[in-house]
Coordinates of C-alpha atoms in Angstrom, one line a residue:
M1 CA -13.4 33.6 42.7
K2 CA -10.6 33.7 40.1
F3 CA -11.2 29.9 39.6
N4 CA -14.5 30.3 38.4
M5 CA -13.8 33.0 36.2
R6 CA -11.5 30.1 34.3
K7 CA -14.2 28.2 34.4
F8 CA -16.7 30.3 32.7
F9 CA -13.4 31.8 30.3
C10 CA -12.7 27.4 29.9
F11 CA -17.1 27.5 28.7
V12 CA -16.8 30.0 26.1
I13 CA -14.2 29.2 24.0
V14 CA -15.0 25.0 23.9
S15 CA -18.4 27.0 23.0
L16 CA -17.2 29.0 20.6
F17 CA -15.2 25.5 19.3
C18 CA -18.3 23.4 19.6
F19 CA -20.6 26.6 17.3
S20 CA -18.1 27.0 14.6
F21 CA -17.4 22.9 14.1
T22 CA -21.5 22.8 13.8
Y23 CA -22.2 26.0 12.2
F24 CA -19.0 26.4 9.5
V25 CA -18.2 22.5 8.1
T26 CA -20.8 19.5 9.5
P27 CA -23.0 20.7 6.4
V28 CA -26.9 21.3 6.7
S29 CA -29.1 18.8 7.2
G30 CA -32.9 18.1 7.1
D31 CA -33.4 17.3 10.7
E32 CA -31.7 20.6 12.1
I33 CA -34.1 22.6 9.7
W34 CA -37.5 21.2 10.6
N35 CA -35.8 21.3 14.5
Y36 CA -35.1 25.3 13.9
G37 CA -38.5 25.3 11.3
F38 CA -40.4 23.6 14.7
G39 CA -38.8 26.4 16.7
Y40 CA -39.4 29.4 14.4
N41 CA -43.0 28.6 14.4
I42 CA -43.2 29.2 18.0
A43 CA -41.5 32.2 18.5
F44 CA -43.2 33.4 15.8
G45 CA -46.8 32.6 17.5
L46 CA -48.0 29.1 15.6
V47 CA -49.2 26.3 18.7
P48 CA -47.6 22.7 18.3
Y49 CA -49.9 20.7 16.7
R50 CA -52.7 22.3 16.3
D51 CA -51.0 25.2 13.6
F52 CA -48.2 22.3 12.4
N53 CA -47.2 18.5 12.7
M54 CA -44.5 17.8 15.3
V55 CA -44.8 13.6 16.2
L56 CA -42.4 14.3 19.7
T57 CA -43.4 16.9 23.0
P58 CA -41.7 20.1 22.0
L59 CA -39.6 21.0 24.9
Y60 CA -37.1 21.0 22.8
S61 CA -38.1 23.6 20.1
M62 CA -39.9 25.7 22.9
F63 CA -35.8 26.3 24.1
V64 CA -35.3 27.1 20.5
S65 CA -37.1 29.0 19.8
I66 CA -36.0 31.0 22.8
F67 CA -33.0 31.5 21.1
I68 CA -35.0 32.3 17.8
R69 CA -36.8 35.5 19.6
L70 CA -33.5 36.7 21.0
F71 CA -31.3 36.5 18.3
G72 CA -33.5 36.6 15.1
H73 CA -34.4 34.7 11.8
H74 CA -31.3 33.4 11.4
L75 CA -30.3 29.0 11.6
Y76 CA -26.8 30.4 13.8
S77 CA -29.7 30.7 16.4
I78 CA -30.5 26.9 17.0
H79 CA -26.7 26.3 16.6
I80 CA -25.6 29.2 19.3
F81 CA -28.1 27.0 21.4
N82 CA -26.5 24.3 20.3
S83 CA -23.1 24.6 21.3
I84 CA -24.1 25.5 24.8
I85 CA -25.7 22.6 25.6
L86 CA -22.4 20.8 23.5
S87 CA -20.0 22.9 25.7
S88 CA -21.8 21.9 29.2
L89 CA -21.5 18.9 28.1
I90 CA -18.0 18.1 27.3
L91 CA -17.1 20.6 30.6
I92 CA -20.1 17.8 32.6
C93 CA -18.2 14.7 30.7
Y94 CA -14.5 16.4 31.4
H95 CA -14.6 17.1 35.4
K96 CA -16.2 13.2 35.9
L97 CA -13.9 11.2 33.8
G98 CA -10.7 14.2 33.8
I99 CA -8.4 12.9 31.2
K100 CA -10.2 9.9 30.1
S101 CA -13.1 11.8 28.4
L102 CA -10.6 12.7 25.2
L103 CA -11.7 9.1 24.6
F104 CA -15.4 10.0 24.1
F105 CA -15.1 14.0 22.8
P106 CA -14.4 12.3 19.5
F107 CA -18.2 10.0 18.9
I108 CA -20.1 13.2 20.6
F109 CA -18.8 15.3 17.1
L110 CA -20.3 12.3 15.1
V111 CA -24.1 13.8 16.5
S112 CA -23.8 17.4 17.2
Y113 CA -25.3 18.7 14.6
P114 CA -28.6 20.3 16.7
G115 CA -31.3 18.2 18.2
Y116 CA -33.5 17.2 20.1
N117 CA -31.5 13.5 20.4
L118 CA -28.3 15.7 21.8
F119 CA -30.2 17.4 24.4
C120 CA -32.0 14.1 25.5
V121 CA -28.1 12.9 25.5
F122 CA -27.1 16.1 27.6
V123 CA -30.2 15.4 30.2
M124 CA -29.8 11.5 30.3
I125 CA -25.4 12.2 31.2
L126 CA -26.5 15.0 33.6
L127 CA -29.1 12.2 35.0
L128 CA -26.1 9.9 36.0
V129 CA -23.7 12.3 37.3
L130 CA -26.6 13.2 39.7
L131 CA -26.8 9.4 40.2
D132 CA -23.7 9.1 41.9
S133 CA -23.9 12.2 44.0
N134 CA -24.7 13.0 47.5
L135 CA -27.7 15.5 47.1
K136 CA -31.0 14.0 49.6
R137 CA -33.5 15.2 46.9
K138 CA -31.6 13.7 44.2
D139 CA -34.7 10.9 43.6
T140 CA -36.9 14.1 43.9
I141 CA -34.2 16.5 41.0
I142 CA -34.4 12.9 38.9
A143 CA -37.9 12.7 38.7
F144 CA -38.4 16.0 37.1
L145 CA -35.2 15.0 34.7
V146 CA -37.3 12.4 33.4
G147 CA -40.2 14.7 33.2
L148 CA -38.1 16.6 31.1
L149 CA -36.8 14.3 28.7
F150 CA -41.1 13.2 29.0
L151 CA -40.9 16.7 27.4
T152 CA -38.2 16.3 24.7
K153 CA -38.7 12.8 23.3
Q154 CA -42.5 10.8 24.7
T155 CA -40.7 8.1 24.2
I156 CA -37.5 8.5 25.8
G157 CA -39.4 9.2 29.2
V158 CA -41.6 6.5 29.4
C159 CA -38.8 4.6 29.4
L160 CA -37.6 5.5 31.6
F161 CA -40.3 6.3 33.9
L162 CA -39.7 2.3 34.9
P163 CA -36.3 2.6 37.1
M164 CA -37.1 6.0 38.2
M165 CA -39.6 4.4 40.0
Y166 CA -38.2 0.8 40.4
Y167 CA -35.6 2.8 42.8
S168 CA -37.5 6.0 44.2
K169 CA -37.9 5.8 48.2
N170 CA -40.9 8.2 48.0
K171 CA -43.1 6.5 44.9
I172 CA -46.0 8.9 45.7
K173 CA -44.2 11.7 45.6
D174 CA -41.7 11.8 43.2
L175 CA -44.8 10.3 40.5
F176 CA -45.9 13.8 41.5
V177 CA -42.9 16.0 40.8
F178 CA -42.5 14.0 37.2
L179 CA -46.5 14.3 36.4
I180 CA -45.2 18.7 37.5
P181 CA -44.2 19.6 33.8
I182 CA -46.6 17.1 31.8
L183 CA -48.8 18.6 33.5
L184 CA -48.0 22.2 32.2
L185 CA -47.8 21.1 29.0
I186 CA -51.8 19.3 29.4
I187 CA -52.6 22.9 31.0
Y188 CA -50.9 24.6 27.9
L189 CA -52.4 22.9 24.9
L190 CA -56.2 22.7 26.6
V191 CA -56.0 27.2 26.7
N192 CA -54.9 27.0 23.0
N193 CA -57.3 24.1 21.8
A194 CA -54.4 21.9 21.0
L195 CA -54.9 18.7 23.4
Y196 CA -56.5 16.4 20.9
D197 CA -54.0 17.3 17.8
F198 CA -51.1 16.3 20.3
I199 CA -52.3 13.2 21.6
N200 CA -53.3 12.4 17.6
Y201 CA -49.8 13.0 16.1
C202 CA -47.5 11.9 18.9
F203 CA -49.1 8.5 20.4
L204 CA -52.3 7.5 17.8
G205 CA -49.3 8.6 15.0
L206 CA -46.1 6.7 16.8
F207 CA -47.7 3.3 14.6
E208 CA -47.3 4.2 11.4
F209 CA -44.2 6.3 12.6
C210 CA -43.1 3.3 13.7
D211 CA -44.5 1.4 10.7
S212 CA -43.4 3.1 7.7
N213 CA -40.1 4.5 9.5
K214 CA -37.7 0.9 9.3
I215 CA -34.5 1.2 9.4
Y216 CA -32.5 -1.9 10.6
M217 CA -28.3 0.1 9.3
F218 CA -26.8 -1.2 13.3
L219 CA -29.6 -3.6 15.0
I220 CA -27.2 -6.5 15.8
I221 CA -24.4 -5.0 16.7
E222 CA -27.6 -2.5 19.0
I223 CA -28.4 -5.7 19.6
V224 CA -24.6 -6.5 22.1
V225 CA -25.1 -3.6 23.1
C226 CA -28.2 -4.1 24.7
L227 CA -27.1 -7.5 25.9
I228 CA -23.9 -6.4 27.7
I229 CA -25.6 -4.3 30.1
I230 CA -28.2 -6.8 30.8
F231 CA -25.5 -9.1 31.7
Y232 CA -24.4 -6.3 34.5
F233 CA -27.3 -5.1 35.7
V234 CA -28.3 -8.7 36.2
K235 CA -24.4 -9.5 37.3
S236 CA -24.9 -6.4 40.3
K237 CA -28.2 -8.3 41.5
F238 CA -30.2 -5.8 39.6
K239 CA -28.8 -2.4 42.3
N240 CA -26.8 -0.5 39.4
K241 CA -28.6 2.7 38.9
K242 CA -26.8 3.9 36.2
L243 CA -27.5 0.4 34.1
F244 CA -30.8 0.1 34.5
Y245 CA -31.5 4.0 33.3
I246 CA -28.7 3.3 30.4
L247 CA -30.4 0.2 29.1
M248 CA -34.8 2.3 29.4
F249 CA -32.5 5.4 27.2
Q250 CA -31.5 2.5 24.1
V251 CA -35.0 2.9 23.1
V252 CA -33.7 6.0 20.9
T253 CA -32.3 3.8 18.4
V254 CA -36.0 2.5 17.7
P255 CA -37.1 2.1 15.3
I256 CA -34.1 3.6 13.0
I257 CA -31.3 1.9 13.9
D258 CA -28.8 4.2 12.0
D259 CA -25.7 5.7 12.8
Y260 CA -26.8 8.3 14.0
H261 CA -29.6 7.0 16.4
F262 CA -27.2 4.2 17.4
M263 CA -24.8 7.1 18.6
I264 CA -26.5 9.1 20.2
G265 CA -27.7 5.6 22.5
L266 CA -24.0 4.6 22.4
L267 CA -23.1 8.0 24.3
P268 CA -24.8 6.9 27.8
V269 CA -22.6 4.0 27.5
L270 CA -18.8 4.7 26.8
Y271 CA -19.2 7.3 29.7
Y272 CA -20.5 4.9 31.8
F273 CA -18.1 1.8 30.6
L274 CA -14.9 4.5 30.7
L275 CA -16.4 5.6 34.5
V276 CA -15.7 2.3 35.7
I277 CA -12.8 1.4 33.8
K278 CA -9.4 2.5 34.4
I279 CA -7.0 3.3 32.1
P280 CA -3.3 4.0 32.3
K281 CA -2.9 7.3 32.2
F282 CA 0.6 7.1 29.0
K283 CA -1.8 4.7 26.9
I284 CA -4.7 7.4 27.4
K285 CA -3.1 10.0 24.2
Y286 CA -2.7 6.5 21.6
Y287 CA -6.8 5.3 22.1
F288 CA -7.3 9.0 21.2
I289 CA -5.6 8.4 18.1
M290 CA -7.3 5.7 17.9
V291 CA -9.9 6.8 18.5
C292 CA -10.7 10.2 16.1
Y293 CA -9.1 8.1 13.4
F294 CA -12.5 5.1 13.8
C295 CA -14.6 8.4 13.8
F296 CA -13.2 10.2 10.7
M297 CA -13.4 7.7 9.0
L298 CA -16.6 6.2 9.9
D299 CA -18.5 9.8 9.4
F300 CA -16.5 10.1 6.2
H301 CA -18.0 6.7 5.1
V302 CA -21.4 7.3 6.3
Q303 CA -22.0 11.3 5.9
G304 CA -18.7 12.8 4.6
Y305 CA -17.8 16.9 5.1
G306 CA -16.8 18.1 1.8
F307 CA -16.7 21.1 2.1
E308 CA -19.3 23.0 -0.6
Q309 CA -19.6 26.7 0.4
F310 CA -21.1 29.2 3.0
Y311 CA -24.2 30.2 2.0
S312 CA -23.8 33.7 0.8
D313 CA -27.1 36.0 0.9
K314 CA -27.2 38.3 3.6
T315 CA -30.6 38.4 3.6
S316 CA -31.8 34.4 4.1
Y317 CA -31.5 33.4 7.1
L318 CA -29.1 30.8 6.6
Y319 CA -26.4 33.0 6.0
G320 CA -22.7 31.8 6.2
R321 CA -24.0 27.7 6.7
N322 CA -22.4 24.9 5.6
V323 CA -24.4 23.7 2.2
S324 CA -24.2 22.3 -1.4
T325 CA -23.6 25.0 -4.3
F326 CA -26.4 22.9 -5.9
L327 CA -28.4 23.7 -3.0
E328 CA -28.4 26.7 -2.7
D329 CA -29.1 27.7 -6.7
K330 CA -32.6 24.8 -5.9
T331 CA -33.1 27.5 -2.6
L332 CA -33.2 30.4 -4.7
K333 CA -34.9 29.7 -7.6
I334 CA -37.7 28.2 -5.6
T335 CA -37.4 31.3 -3.7
K336 CA -37.7 34.0 -6.6
Y337 CA -40.8 31.5 -8.0
I338 CA -42.8 31.3 -5.0
D339 CA -42.4 35.0 -4.1
N340 CA -43.5 35.7 -7.3
I341 CA -46.7 33.7 -7.1
K342 CA -47.5 33.9 -3.5
D343 CA -50.0 37.0 -4.1
D344 CA -51.7 34.6 -6.4
Y345 CA -52.3 32.0 -4.7
D346 CA -55.1 31.5 -1.4
Y347 CA -52.1 28.9 -0.3
V348 CA -48.7 27.5 -2.1
Y349 CA -48.1 23.8 -0.6
L350 CA -44.9 22.1 -1.3
F351 CA -44.5 18.9 -0.9
S352 CA -40.6 18.2 -0.8
S353 CA -37.8 17.0 1.4
V354 CA -36.8 20.5 1.9
S355 CA -40.1 22.3 2.0
Y356 CA -39.0 23.3 5.4
Y357 CA -35.3 24.6 4.0
I358 CA -37.3 26.9 1.2
K359 CA -40.0 28.4 2.8
L360 CA -38.6 29.6 5.6
N361 CA -36.3 31.2 3.3
A362 CA -38.8 32.9 1.3
N363 CA -40.8 34.0 4.6
Y364 CA -43.7 32.3 3.5
P365 CA -46.3 31.2 6.6
L366 CA -45.5 27.4 7.3
S367 CA -47.8 24.3 8.5
K368 CA -49.0 20.8 8.9
Y369 CA -49.0 20.8 4.9
D370 CA -45.1 21.1 4.6
L371 CA -43.3 18.5 6.7
I372 CA -45.6 15.6 4.6
N373 CA -42.9 12.4 6.4
N374 CA -44.3 9.1 6.9
G375 CA -45.4 9.0 10.4
N376 CA -45.5 13.1 11.0
M377 CA -49.0 12.8 9.9
G378 CA -51.2 11.3 13.0
Y379 CA -53.7 8.3 12.4
N380 CA -54.3 7.9 8.6
G381 CA -52.5 11.2 8.1
A382 CA -51.8 10.3 3.9
N383 CA -55.9 10.2 3.2
R384 CA -56.8 13.1 6.0
Y385 CA -54.6 15.7 4.5
I386 CA -55.7 14.5 1.0
D387 CA -59.1 15.2 1.5
E388 CA -58.1 18.6 4.3
I389 CA -56.2 19.6 1.3
D390 CA -59.3 19.1 -1.8
S391 CA -61.8 20.2 0.7
F392 CA -59.7 23.6 0.5
C393 CA -58.8 24.0 -2.7
A394 CA -62.2 23.2 -4.3
N395 CA -63.3 27.3 -3.1
N396 CA -59.6 28.7 -2.6
K397 CA -57.5 29.0 -5.8
C398 CA -54.0 26.9 -4.6
A399 CA -50.9 26.4 -6.2
F400 CA -48.7 22.9 -5.6
I401 CA -44.7 23.0 -5.9
L402 CA -43.4 19.1 -6.4
N403 CA -39.9 17.6 -6.6
K404 CA -40.6 15.8 -10.1
Y405 CA -37.3 14.0 -8.7
E406 CA -38.1 12.6 -5.4
I407 CA -40.6 9.9 -5.8
P408 CA -38.7 6.3 -5.9
A409 CA -39.6 3.9 -7.7
D410 CA -38.4 1.7 -4.7
G411 CA -36.6 1.8 -2.0
Y412 CA -36.7 3.4 1.7
V413 CA -38.1 6.8 0.8
Q414 CA -39.4 10.2 4.2
T415 CA -41.8 12.0 1.5
N416 CA -45.6 10.3 2.2
I417 CA -45.9 8.8 -1.9
D418 CA -49.7 9.2 -1.3
I419 CA -49.6 12.5 -1.5
L420 CA -47.2 13.0 -4.3
N421 CA -49.3 10.9 -6.3
H422 CA -52.3 13.3 -5.9
I423 CA -52.0 16.4 -7.2
P424 CA -50.6 15.0 -10.3
E425 CA -53.7 12.4 -10.6
H426 CA -56.0 15.9 -9.7
Y427 CA -54.3 18.8 -10.2
S428 CA -52.9 20.6 -14.0
L429 CA -49.5 20.9 -14.7
V430 CA -48.9 24.4 -15.6
D431 CA -45.9 25.2 -15.3
N432 CA -41.4 23.5 -14.5
V433 CA -38.6 25.5 -12.5
D434 CA -35.7 23.5 -12.4
N435 CA -36.5 20.0 -11.0
F436 CA -40.3 21.5 -10.1
D437 CA -43.7 20.9 -11.2
I438 CA -45.9 23.5 -10.5
Y439 CA -49.8 23.0 -10.4
T440 CA -53.0 24.5 -10.0
N441 CA -56.7 23.7 -9.8

């Protein structure tokens, strides 16, 4: 009992550290706000895919919604959930790797902000731990975990299904277990009339997502990592289960092979090699210093921690979060503007990469039109959205808020350019607030 209390105390301390680091130190990110927004929508009664768009399966967002219901409309709700995932991952790795886990932890904190990818890493590490266990029904448990991964990020679930079935001793039983959570999701979608939208966003829309969101920053390094995994997997005569699972997990890097997604894919690889490689204890502290320095320099170069300020408005869901002064000022101005005009219009469209960020602050209803990123709108999404908007606004009074500096001449941009160009061409400019132009019909 005393030992269990000590473990619980360690869990609480690590969770508090993780929460403090992600909420007060790391700067707020777009993905973090979108993930929070999805959970917020579900928590307050919206049905994913039918009422708002997501390109991923909904398990992570459903978990987030539980914490929002528990702790309220505050961004720290998702960070509490995230700190539980992070601390659990850290303690599991420490239990399995011992002192060598110090070489693993700095890489975790490179990708520590809230998101479904980190949750996938956590489930993946659990799966690798199970492969080493002596549980009689571990194949069944692994099948269930792979099913949960499918409900979190469908591409990972599909790829991990291959090693799951390849190594299964009772394929029919494990296939059924894998399908249980998926069947429950299908029933939920059917009851809420959202199955077609689910297929459209999560499967048909993936082709557009992959076509319009290609980043190859770490492609060469990722290929080298995959070749190393393949080499050792073949050397084991295809008997090393962990390597097969880890190789399939690398799909997490596709198609956006940037620093974040590369590191997400690398974490299970690092875990495996730290597990099998012997490192003298007296050398670990030197390696730890080197790893910390490398991770700090990498993150400072790519993202930068530069603390700005804590969001000061106590009535905002962002209160206490590390945000830039510029972003807080812009958010307050547009929030106030939406508050002033929302009763005059049937709907206020905000087409920007920060739509969720601002509308959540204004407590204004969210819909699929608040996330118009390329590949996030289903098959032929931009044209379909434009037709729906024009049809609705032909009989209703609409306002459109666009960031006039968000339409680049060239280069990579997530926000759909066709929709951004359509509004100025078909609606009238009536006002301007800061960087935003306001159009109406």
